[in-house]
Each structure stands twice: as C-alpha cells, then as structure tokens.
C-alpha cells in the first residue's frame, strides 16, 4: 500500500508531491490498462468497461460492475465500501482512497484487497477535489471522502469529465454530489446472535445488510445480504429486480 502524506496549505507543493508518489505506481497502472484490452469474452474477470464489485452485488449494476468513466455515490454501512475496494484491487485495479482517515485497510485486506494496489491519502489538504482530479489521471478507482461537504455542480462536472476521459471511476462517500450516475446505499437491517442459554445474552454472530442501487435509465435494484461467522465478508445475497 502506498501512503501519501499531504502537508501544508500550499497547493503547488501538494500537487508536486502527489504526482511524484503516483510515479511509483505508474508501471502497475500501465499494466492494468493493458489488461483492459486483453480481457475478452469467456475469460475470467469483469468486462473491460467495468470495475469488479463483490459477486453478490454484480446484479445491481448495469454490466455487472462499476462502469468505467462514471461517478458513483455510496452511503451507509462502511463494510460495503471496504468490500468494493477489496473487489476492485483484488481483480487488479489500481485504487486510491482520499480523505478517509478512519477506514481500516486491515479489514479491506481480510476481505481480499490487494494492498499493493491501494494508495491511501488520509489527509488530502485543503482541496481534496483537486487531489482526486490528479488521481483520476492514473488510477482505476478513486474513493473520495467529502467529510460531509456538498460539491457545487461546476466542480462536479469537471471531475466527471476527467473520470470519463480516463475511463476511471470516482466513488464518492460522506457528502453530496450532484449528477452521479448511480447511488449506492447500504444499511444494517438486522443482527444475528450466536447460541445462547437465555434471551438477552450471547454475542452477535452476524448481520443483515439491505443494499440498493439507483442508476440512470433503469429501475432501482436491491439485495439482501447476510454476513457473519466472524469474517468481514458477504456470504450470500438475493437480488430484488
């Protein structure tokens, strides 16, 4: 995992530092781009125009994954975001995580993330949107935490155009983003307890997630997921069409 520390408030040093850090993953990124062209019908992996998502979520998205060149928003249970990072990096995509200091990369690794393909910019400085713009030039998936902020349409259009031009995906969390191609939401809908001798005792042995996706030009879709057994991974799910 590449961790980039952005210090100070000056924009130019921040940009220079980030570009230097990205140069270290340039070879791997080029390899990912080459694989986009090599994947053909019948081969393992997602189609070249989408990024991999957890198998239980594939039915929610057009094409079975995150469409390259798009902006997607996500809200709700953090385990869903970790699973998206794990699925994309585990399938060979280069991933950058911006502005999410509390996100557990250990949990992502336990879900199958390839941390050699993940760049972490926990503190992006005063303008995280500019950092995300630079990252979209070289990464397959950029996960951007807004810290509760709302992005004006003018800046949102600039980043959407950058993602489209580079066939990258911008996944936005913890904020408001106008004009996203899809909105992904997840909430814990219930808990399961392990064996116990009486009511009110015992440990939580699993949980249920209700996940929904609203995308352009298609009806909303949802899935009910069951996870547990001490492992931070989705075990099963059923898509509602």
mmCIF file of C-alpha atoms in Angstrom:
data_model
loop_
_atom_site.group_PDB
_atom_site.id
_atom_site.type_symbol
_atom_site.label_atom_id
_atom_site.label_comp_id
_atom_site.label_asym_id
_atom_site.label_seq_id
_atom_site.Cartn_x
_atom_site.Cartn_y
_atom_site.Cartn_z
ATOM 1 C CA UNK A 1 0.000 0.000 0.000
ATOM 2 C CA UNK A 2 1.260 3.454 -0.915
ATOM 3 C CA UNK A 3 0.506 6.068 1.737
ATOM 4 C CA UNK A 4 0.796 9.707 0.693
ATOM 5 C CA UNK A 5 1.023 12.402 3.374
ATOM 6 C CA UNK A 6 -0.077 15.828 2.170
ATOM 7 C CA UNK A 7 1.284 18.572 4.390
ATOM 8 C CA UNK A 8 0.843 22.316 4.481
ATOM 9 C CA UNK A 9 -1.695 24.505 2.736
ATOM 10 C CA UNK A 10 0.177 25.447 -0.430
ATOM 11 C CA UNK A 11 -1.432 23.919 -3.496
ATOM 12 C CA UNK A 12 1.627 23.618 -5.759
ATOM 13 C CA UNK A 13 3.777 21.558 -3.325
ATOM 14 C CA UNK A 14 0.790 19.302 -2.705
ATOM 15 C CA UNK A 15 0.313 18.638 -6.406
ATOM 16 C CA UNK A 16 4.013 18.032 -6.972
ATOM 17 C CA UNK A 17 4.208 15.613 -4.059
ATOM 18 C CA UNK A 18 1.213 13.653 -5.282
ATOM 19 C CA UNK A 19 2.484 13.412 -8.841
ATOM 20 C CA UNK A 20 5.807 12.111 -7.522
ATOM 21 C CA UNK A 21 4.040 9.484 -5.427
ATOM 22 C CA UNK A 22 1.915 8.393 -8.377
ATOM 23 C CA UNK A 23 5.029 7.887 -10.472
ATOM 24 C CA UNK A 24 5.872 4.992 -8.164
ATOM 25 C CA UNK A 25 2.757 3.124 -9.235
ATOM 26 C CA UNK A 26 2.892 4.137 -12.871
ATOM 27 C CA UNK A 27 4.185 0.788 -14.109
ATOM 28 C CA UNK A 28 1.459 -1.139 -12.319
ATOM 29 C CA UNK A 29 -1.178 1.244 -13.628
ATOM 30 C CA UNK A 30 0.041 0.765 -17.172
ATOM 31 C CA UNK A 31 -0.262 -2.971 -16.662
ATOM 32 C CA UNK A 32 -3.857 -2.562 -15.578
ATOM 33 C CA UNK A 33 -4.614 -0.529 -18.684
ATOM 34 C CA UNK A 34 -3.096 -3.251 -20.826
ATOM 35 C CA UNK A 35 -5.282 -5.875 -19.168
ATOM 36 C CA UNK A 36 -8.378 -3.873 -20.128
ATOM 37 C CA UNK A 37 -7.561 -4.616 -23.752
ATOM 38 C CA UNK A 38 -6.574 -8.237 -23.158
ATOM 39 C CA UNK A 39 -9.735 -9.385 -21.383
ATOM 40 C CA UNK A 40 -12.086 -10.952 -23.888
ATOM 41 C CA UNK A 41 -15.293 -12.996 -23.902
ATOM 42 C CA UNK A 42 -15.017 -16.145 -21.847
ATOM 43 C CA UNK A 43 -12.003 -15.020 -19.836
ATOM 44 C CA UNK A 44 -12.046 -14.628 -16.077
ATOM 45 C CA UNK A 45 -12.639 -11.177 -14.668
ATOM 46 C CA UNK A 46 -15.149 -8.404 -15.339
ATOM 47 C CA UNK A 47 -15.733 -6.945 -18.825
ATOM 48 C CA UNK A 48 -13.136 -4.327 -19.764
ATOM 49 C CA UNK A 49 -15.626 -1.461 -19.458
ATOM 50 C CA UNK A 50 -16.461 -2.104 -15.783
ATOM 51 C CA UNK A 51 -14.608 -2.456 -12.493
ATOM 52 C CA UNK A 52 -15.200 -5.556 -10.400
ATOM 53 C CA UNK A 53 -17.584 -5.418 -7.443
ATOM 54 C CA UNK A 54 -18.374 -8.146 -4.897
ATOM 55 C CA UNK A 55 -20.097 -11.031 -6.677
ATOM 56 C CA UNK A 56 -23.251 -10.635 -4.599
ATOM 57 C CA UNK A 57 -23.596 -7.023 -5.805
ATOM 58 C CA UNK A 58 -22.888 -7.579 -9.501
ATOM 59 C CA UNK A 59 -26.568 -7.959 -10.338
ATOM 60 C CA UNK A 60 -27.299 -4.470 -9.050
ATOM 61 C CA UNK A 61 -25.141 -2.687 -11.624
ATOM 62 C CA UNK A 62 -25.526 -2.380 -15.397
ATOM 63 C CA UNK A 63 -22.801 -4.553 -16.894
ATOM 64 C CA UNK A 64 -22.180 -6.315 -13.594
ATOM 65 C CA UNK A 65 -19.830 -3.726 -12.073
ATOM 66 C CA UNK A 66 -18.870 -0.073 -11.733
ATOM 67 C CA UNK A 67 -18.990 1.454 -15.183
ATOM 68 C CA UNK A 68 -15.683 2.998 -16.191
ATOM 69 C CA UNK A 69 -15.869 6.718 -16.758
ATOM 70 C CA UNK A 70 -18.606 7.266 -14.176
ATOM 71 C CA UNK A 71 -19.197 8.879 -10.792
ATOM 72 C CA UNK A 72 -20.970 6.802 -8.135
ATOM 73 C CA UNK A 73 -22.030 7.844 -4.639
ATOM 74 C CA UNK A 74 -22.171 5.482 -1.664
ATOM 75 C CA UNK A 75 -23.761 5.907 1.751
ATOM 76 C CA UNK A 76 -24.356 3.736 4.785
ATOM 77 C CA UNK A 77 -22.558 0.721 6.217
ATOM 78 C CA UNK A 78 -18.765 1.035 5.977
ATOM 79 C CA UNK A 79 -18.324 -2.677 5.332
ATOM 80 C CA UNK A 80 -19.840 -2.156 1.892
ATOM 81 C CA UNK A 81 -17.191 0.421 0.945
ATOM 82 C CA UNK A 82 -14.420 -1.890 2.146
ATOM 83 C CA UNK A 83 -15.821 -4.732 0.079
ATOM 84 C CA UNK A 84 -15.848 -2.512 -3.029
ATOM 85 C CA UNK A 85 -12.189 -1.598 -2.502
ATOM 86 C CA UNK A 86 -11.328 -5.249 -1.921
ATOM 87 C CA UNK A 87 -13.120 -6.453 -5.045
ATOM 88 C CA UNK A 88 -11.582 -3.837 -7.337
ATOM 89 C CA UNK A 89 -7.990 -4.128 -6.097
ATOM 90 C CA UNK A 90 -8.250 -7.901 -5.826
ATOM 91 C CA UNK A 91 -9.186 -8.012 -9.512
ATOM 92 C CA UNK A 92 -6.100 -5.980 -10.462
ATOM 93 C CA UNK A 93 -7.387 -2.402 -10.431
ATOM 94 C CA UNK A 94 -5.342 0.471 -9.029
ATOM 95 C CA UNK A 95 -7.281 2.147 -6.197
ATOM 96 C CA UNK A 96 -6.775 5.462 -4.379
ATOM 97 C CA UNK A 97 -8.552 6.323 -1.124
ATOM 98 C CA UNK A 98 -8.752 10.042 -0.332
ATOM 99 C CA UNK A 99 -9.818 11.736 2.898
ATOM 100 C CA UNK A 100 -10.950 8.675 4.865
ATOM 101 C CA UNK A 101 -8.681 8.613 7.909
ATOM 102 C CA UNK A 102 -10.651 6.002 9.823
ATOM 103 C CA UNK A 103 -11.044 3.470 7.032
ATOM 104 C CA UNK A 104 -9.462 0.166 8.088
ATOM 105 C CA UNK A 105 -7.121 -1.188 5.445
ATOM 106 C CA UNK A 106 -6.636 -4.282 7.609
ATOM 107 C CA UNK A 107 -10.336 -5.053 7.247
ATOM 108 C CA UNK A 108 -10.080 -4.466 3.499
ATOM 109 C CA UNK A 109 -7.155 -6.896 3.301
ATOM 110 C CA UNK A 110 -9.170 -9.501 5.196
ATOM 111 C CA UNK A 111 -11.861 -9.113 2.554
ATOM 112 C CA UNK A 112 -9.347 -9.826 -0.199
ATOM 113 C CA UNK A 113 -7.929 -6.401 -1.066
ATOM 114 C CA UNK A 114 -4.500 -6.281 -2.707
ATOM 115 C CA UNK A 115 -2.880 -3.501 -0.684
ATOM 116 C CA UNK A 116 -0.032 -3.264 -3.187
ATOM 117 C CA UNK A 117 -2.624 -1.713 -5.489
ATOM 118 C CA UNK A 118 -4.058 0.742 -2.960
ATOM 119 C CA UNK A 119 -2.815 4.313 -2.417
ATOM 120 C CA UNK A 120 -4.014 5.988 0.781
ATOM 121 C CA UNK A 121 -4.185 9.781 1.060
ATOM 122 C CA UNK A 122 -5.697 10.124 4.529
ATOM 123 C CA UNK A 123 -5.290 13.914 4.719
ATOM 124 C CA UNK A 124 -5.634 15.479 1.254
ATOM 125 C CA UNK A 125 -5.180 19.043 2.481
ATOM 126 C CA UNK A 126 -7.485 21.994 1.846
ATOM 127 C CA UNK A 127 -8.751 20.879 -1.572
ATOM 128 C CA UNK A 128 -9.489 17.136 -1.773
ATOM 129 C CA UNK A 129 -11.247 17.644 -5.105
ATOM 130 C CA UNK A 130 -8.004 18.741 -6.732
ATOM 131 C CA UNK A 131 -6.230 15.684 -5.336
ATOM 132 C CA UNK A 132 -8.977 13.454 -6.710
ATOM 133 C CA UNK A 133 -8.692 15.158 -10.098
ATOM 134 C CA UNK A 134 -4.997 14.285 -10.318
ATOM 135 C CA UNK A 135 -5.580 10.710 -9.195
ATOM 136 C CA UNK A 136 -8.230 10.158 -11.862
ATOM 137 C CA UNK A 137 -5.474 10.556 -14.449
ATOM 138 C CA UNK A 138 -3.760 7.370 -13.308
ATOM 139 C CA UNK A 139 -5.972 5.253 -11.053
ATOM 140 C CA UNK A 140 -8.820 2.942 -11.968
ATOM 141 C CA UNK A 141 -10.883 3.707 -8.855
ATOM 142 C CA UNK A 142 -10.702 6.840 -6.707
ATOM 143 C CA UNK A 143 -12.642 6.707 -3.433
ATOM 144 C CA UNK A 144 -13.235 10.266 -2.224
ATOM 145 C CA UNK A 145 -14.446 11.176 1.260
ATOM 146 C CA UNK A 146 -16.023 14.629 1.355
ATOM 147 C CA UNK A 147 -16.300 14.976 5.124
ATOM 148 C CA UNK A 148 -19.947 15.982 4.876
ATOM 149 C CA UNK A 149 -19.365 18.703 2.282
ATOM 150 C CA UNK A 150 -21.504 19.480 -0.754
ATOM 151 C CA UNK A 151 -19.792 19.802 -4.129
ATOM 152 C CA UNK A 152 -21.041 22.562 -6.467
ATOM 153 C CA UNK A 153 -22.239 21.401 -9.895
ATOM 154 C CA UNK A 154 -19.464 23.286 -11.702
ATOM 155 C CA UNK A 155 -16.697 21.319 -9.961
ATOM 156 C CA UNK A 156 -18.637 18.072 -10.115
ATOM 157 C CA UNK A 157 -18.827 18.391 -13.897
ATOM 158 C CA UNK A 158 -15.059 18.887 -14.140
ATOM 159 C CA UNK A 159 -14.297 15.713 -12.185
ATOM 160 C CA UNK A 160 -16.971 13.736 -14.023
ATOM 161 C CA UNK A 161 -15.391 14.758 -17.324
ATOM 162 C CA UNK A 162 -11.948 13.731 -16.047
ATOM 163 C CA UNK A 163 -13.245 10.311 -14.995
ATOM 164 C CA UNK A 164 -14.950 9.854 -18.356
ATOM 165 C CA UNK A 165 -11.836 10.853 -20.301
ATOM 166 C CA UNK A 166 -9.608 8.436 -18.391
ATOM 167 C CA UNK A 167 -12.113 5.566 -18.065
ATOM 168 C CA UNK A 168 -11.753 5.809 -14.287
ATOM 169 C CA UNK A 169 -14.407 5.530 -11.584
ATOM 170 C CA UNK A 170 -14.938 8.127 -8.869
ATOM 171 C CA UNK A 171 -16.694 6.677 -5.816
ATOM 172 C CA UNK A 172 -17.878 9.489 -3.516
ATOM 173 C CA UNK A 173 -18.801 8.980 0.145
ATOM 174 C CA UNK A 174 -19.780 11.155 3.117
ATOM 175 C CA UNK A 175 -21.085 14.141 1.204
ATOM 176 C CA UNK A 176 -23.381 15.467 -1.503
ATOM 177 C CA UNK A 177 -22.522 15.067 -5.194
ATOM 178 C CA UNK A 178 -24.865 16.270 -7.958
ATOM 179 C CA UNK A 179 -25.420 14.248 -11.112
ATOM 180 C CA UNK A 180 -23.922 10.901 -10.075
ATOM 181 C CA UNK A 181 -24.511 8.032 -12.497
ATOM 182 C CA UNK A 182 -25.543 5.732 -9.647
ATOM 183 C CA UNK A 183 -26.327 5.983 -5.947
ATOM 184 C CA UNK A 184 -25.398 3.052 -3.733
ATOM 185 C CA UNK A 185 -26.851 2.801 -0.231
ATOM 186 C CA UNK A 186 -26.442 0.185 2.482
ATOM 187 C CA UNK A 187 -27.945 -0.158 5.930
ATOM 188 C CA UNK A 188 -27.841 -2.802 8.610
ATOM 189 C CA UNK A 189 -31.316 -4.336 8.672
ATOM 190 C CA UNK A 190 -30.805 -6.871 11.446
ATOM 191 C CA UNK A 191 -28.383 -8.786 13.650
ATOM 192 C CA UNK A 192 -27.979 -12.495 14.355
ATOM 193 C CA UNK A 193 -26.817 -13.830 17.702
ATOM 194 C CA UNK A 194 -24.786 -16.935 18.339
ATOM 195 C CA UNK A 195 -26.001 -19.793 20.549
ATOM 196 C CA UNK A 196 -27.096 -18.570 23.973
ATOM 197 C CA UNK A 197 -28.694 -20.111 27.021
ATOM 198 C CA UNK A 198 -31.236 -17.351 27.541
ATOM 199 C CA UNK A 199 -32.721 -14.267 25.946
ATOM 200 C CA UNK A 200 -30.645 -11.082 26.164
ATOM 201 C CA UNK A 201 -27.274 -12.825 26.319
ATOM 202 C CA UNK A 202 -24.739 -14.027 23.785
ATOM 203 C CA UNK A 203 -22.622 -12.448 21.073
ATOM 204 C CA UNK A 204 -23.588 -11.024 17.713
ATOM 205 C CA UNK A 205 -22.686 -13.721 15.203
ATOM 206 C CA UNK A 206 -23.730 -11.947 12.022
ATOM 207 C CA UNK A 207 -25.745 -9.173 10.486
ATOM 208 C CA UNK A 208 -28.026 -8.472 7.558
ATOM 209 C CA UNK A 209 -27.471 -5.657 5.070
ATOM 210 C CA UNK A 210 -30.044 -4.073 2.789
ATOM 211 C CA UNK A 211 -28.219 -2.693 -0.259
ATOM 212 C CA UNK A 212 -29.827 -0.741 -3.086
ATOM 213 C CA UNK A 213 -28.592 0.896 -6.277
ATOM 214 C CA UNK A 214 -30.325 3.653 -8.196
ATOM 215 C CA UNK A 215 -28.834 4.102 -11.643
ATOM 216 C CA UNK A 216 -29.799 6.156 -14.640
ATOM 217 C CA UNK A 217 -32.164 4.657 -17.207
ATOM 218 C CA UNK A 218 -33.118 1.615 -15.124
ATOM 219 C CA UNK A 219 -35.378 0.851 -12.154
ATOM 220 C CA UNK A 220 -33.804 0.681 -8.680
ATOM 221 C CA UNK A 221 -32.459 -2.692 -7.609
ATOM 222 C CA UNK A 222 -31.794 -4.029 -4.142
ATOM 223 C CA UNK A 223 -30.218 -7.028 -2.478
ATOM 224 C CA UNK A 224 -30.408 -8.501 0.991
ATOM 225 C CA UNK A 225 -27.023 -9.671 2.199
ATOM 226 C CA UNK A 226 -26.114 -11.923 5.085
ATOM 227 C CA UNK A 227 -22.674 -11.671 6.650
ATOM 228 C CA UNK A 228 -21.116 -13.109 9.764
ATOM 229 C CA UNK A 229 -19.292 -16.053 11.186
ATOM 230 C CA UNK A 230 -16.583 -13.714 12.431
ATOM 231 C CA UNK A 231 -15.474 -12.889 8.886
ATOM 232 C CA UNK A 232 -15.909 -9.418 7.349
ATOM 233 C CA UNK A 233 -17.251 -10.736 4.076
ATOM 234 C CA UNK A 234 -20.613 -11.235 2.434
ATOM 235 C CA UNK A 235 -21.751 -14.832 2.464
ATOM 236 C CA UNK A 236 -24.977 -14.728 0.493
ATOM 237 C CA UNK A 237 -27.474 -12.436 -1.117
ATOM 238 C CA UNK A 238 -30.641 -12.275 -3.175
ATOM 239 C CA UNK A 239 -31.278 -9.553 -5.765
ATOM 240 C CA UNK A 240 -34.716 -7.945 -5.974
ATOM 241 C CA UNK A 241 -35.433 -6.766 -9.507
#
